[in-house]
């Protein structure tokens, strides 16, 4: 099972499609990083805005959800388009903060797209066209119940 964190509400059996407007909400380095990632992506991979991002590990989905909010779904997919280490994306952000060298920025993006590259403790994201909800693991009611318990 894979995991999806999403602010949209779904039920078991429904299909989740990409939120194709996420790039429009980016600014600064994040927008530039997405542009370079898209420019350097392999030909068989669609633009990232057309991909659904999934977590391979539930622990990674929980960490992401604790920062960004939303619901957590257990999902299945027909095909994995690409599996990349999200930690490399963090490293790319450092490259962007430390240098203006365009060749180095392109190289960092190419490093992400190499399926054999990963960090010491990878946090894999799976890119897919869509996903089917198999289980609702965290919804608004569960989140509120957890918050109440933690506040006690």
Coordinates of C-alpha atoms in Angstrom, one line a residue:
X1 CA 0.0 0.0 0.0
X2 CA 1.1 3.5 -0.7
X3 CA 0.0 6.7 1.1
X4 CA -1.5 10.0 -0.1
X5 CA -1.7 13.2 2.0
X6 CA -4.4 15.4 0.5
X7 CA -6.6 18.4 1.6
X8 CA -9.4 17.0 -0.5
X9 CA -11.9 14.6 1.1
X10 CA -12.3 11.1 -0.5
X11 CA -14.0 7.8 0.3
X12 CA -12.9 4.3 -0.2
X13 CA -13.1 3.3 -3.8
X14 CA -12.8 6.8 -5.2
X15 CA -10.0 7.8 -7.6
X16 CA -7.6 10.6 -6.6
X17 CA -6.2 12.7 -9.5
X18 CA -3.4 15.3 -9.4
X19 CA -4.1 18.8 -8.2
X20 CA -2.8 20.4 -11.4
X21 CA -2.7 23.9 -9.9
X22 CA -0.1 23.3 -7.2
X23 CA 2.7 24.9 -9.2
X24 CA 0.7 28.1 -9.5
X25 CA 0.8 28.4 -5.7
X26 CA 4.6 28.3 -5.6
X27 CA 6.9 31.3 -5.4
X28 CA 10.6 32.1 -5.3
X29 CA 13.0 29.2 -5.2
X30 CA 10.3 26.6 -5.1
X31 CA 8.8 27.8 -8.4
X32 CA 12.3 27.9 -9.9
X33 CA 13.1 24.4 -8.6
X34 CA 9.9 22.9 -10.1
X35 CA 10.7 24.6 -13.5
X36 CA 14.2 23.1 -13.5
X37 CA 12.9 19.7 -12.4
X38 CA 10.4 19.7 -15.2
X39 CA 13.0 20.8 -17.7
X40 CA 15.4 18.0 -16.7
X41 CA 12.8 15.2 -16.3
X42 CA 13.1 12.1 -18.4
X43 CA 11.0 12.0 -21.5
X44 CA 8.7 9.2 -20.3
X45 CA 7.8 11.2 -17.2
X46 CA 4.9 13.7 -17.6
X47 CA 5.3 17.2 -16.1
X48 CA 5.2 17.1 -12.3
X49 CA 2.0 19.1 -12.3
X50 CA 0.3 16.2 -14.0
X51 CA 1.5 13.6 -11.5
X52 CA 0.0 12.5 -8.2
X53 CA 2.6 12.4 -5.4
X54 CA 2.4 9.4 -3.0
X55 CA 4.5 8.3 -0.1
X56 CA 6.0 4.8 0.0
X57 CA 6.1 4.8 3.9
X58 CA 3.3 5.7 6.2
X59 CA 5.7 7.4 8.6
X60 CA 6.7 9.9 5.9
X61 CA 3.0 10.6 5.2
X62 CA 2.4 11.2 8.9
X63 CA 5.4 13.7 9.1
X64 CA 4.2 15.5 6.0
X65 CA 0.6 15.7 7.2
X66 CA 1.7 17.0 10.6
X67 CA 3.3 20.0 8.9
X68 CA 0.9 20.6 6.0
X69 CA -2.4 19.2 7.3
X70 CA -5.0 17.2 5.3
X71 CA -6.2 13.7 5.2
X72 CA -4.1 10.5 4.9
X73 CA -5.3 7.8 2.5
X74 CA -4.0 4.3 1.9
X75 CA -4.0 4.0 -1.9
X76 CA -3.2 1.6 -4.8
X77 CA -1.9 2.5 -8.2
X78 CA -1.8 0.7 -11.5
X79 CA 1.6 2.1 -12.6
X80 CA 4.5 3.9 -10.9
X81 CA 5.8 6.5 -13.3
X82 CA 8.8 7.4 -11.1
X83 CA 10.2 6.8 -7.6
X84 CA 12.4 9.6 -6.3
X85 CA 14.0 10.4 -2.9
X86 CA 12.3 13.5 -1.5
X87 CA 15.4 14.2 0.6
X88 CA 17.2 15.0 -2.7
X89 CA 14.7 17.8 -3.3
X90 CA 15.7 19.3 0.1
X91 CA 19.4 19.1 -1.1
X92 CA 18.4 20.9 -4.3
X93 CA 16.9 23.7 -2.2
X94 CA 20.3 24.1 -0.5
X95 CA 22.0 24.3 -4.0
X96 CA 19.5 27.1 -5.0
X97 CA 20.2 29.0 -1.7
X98 CA 24.0 28.6 -2.0
X99 CA 24.7 29.3 -5.7
X100 CA 23.4 31.1 -8.8
X101 CA 25.2 28.6 -11.0
X102 CA 22.6 27.4 -13.5
X103 CA 24.8 24.4 -14.5
X104 CA 25.0 23.2 -10.9
X105 CA 21.2 23.7 -10.5
X106 CA 20.5 21.6 -13.6
X107 CA 22.9 18.9 -12.4
X108 CA 21.1 18.7 -9.0
X109 CA 17.8 18.2 -10.8
X110 CA 19.3 15.5 -13.0
X111 CA 20.6 13.8 -9.9
X112 CA 17.0 13.6 -8.5
X113 CA 15.7 12.0 -11.8
X114 CA 18.4 9.3 -11.7
X115 CA 16.4 6.3 -10.3
X116 CA 19.6 4.8 -8.7
X117 CA 20.4 7.9 -6.6
X118 CA 19.2 8.2 -3.1
X119 CA 20.3 9.7 0.3
X120 CA 21.5 7.7 3.3
X121 CA 17.9 7.4 4.7
X122 CA 15.6 7.9 1.6
X123 CA 12.1 9.3 1.8
X124 CA 10.6 7.9 -1.4
X125 CA 7.9 9.7 -3.3
X126 CA 6.0 7.8 -6.0
X127 CA 4.7 9.7 -9.0
X128 CA 1.6 8.2 -10.6
X129 CA -1.2 9.4 -12.9
X130 CA -3.9 8.6 -10.2
X131 CA -4.6 6.4 -7.2
X132 CA -7.6 4.4 -5.9
X133 CA -8.5 5.0 -2.2
X134 CA -8.2 1.7 -0.3
X135 CA -8.5 3.1 3.2
X136 CA -9.1 6.4 5.0
X137 CA -6.3 6.4 7.6
X138 CA -6.8 9.9 8.9
X139 CA -9.8 12.1 8.4
X140 CA -11.1 15.3 10.1
X141 CA -12.9 13.3 12.9
X142 CA -9.8 11.2 13.7
X143 CA -7.6 14.3 13.6
X144 CA -9.8 16.1 16.1
X145 CA -9.9 13.0 18.4
X146 CA -6.1 12.8 18.3
X147 CA -5.8 16.5 19.1
X148 CA -8.2 16.2 22.0
X149 CA -6.3 13.3 23.4
X150 CA -3.0 15.1 23.0
X151 CA -4.3 18.2 24.7
X152 CA -5.4 16.3 27.8

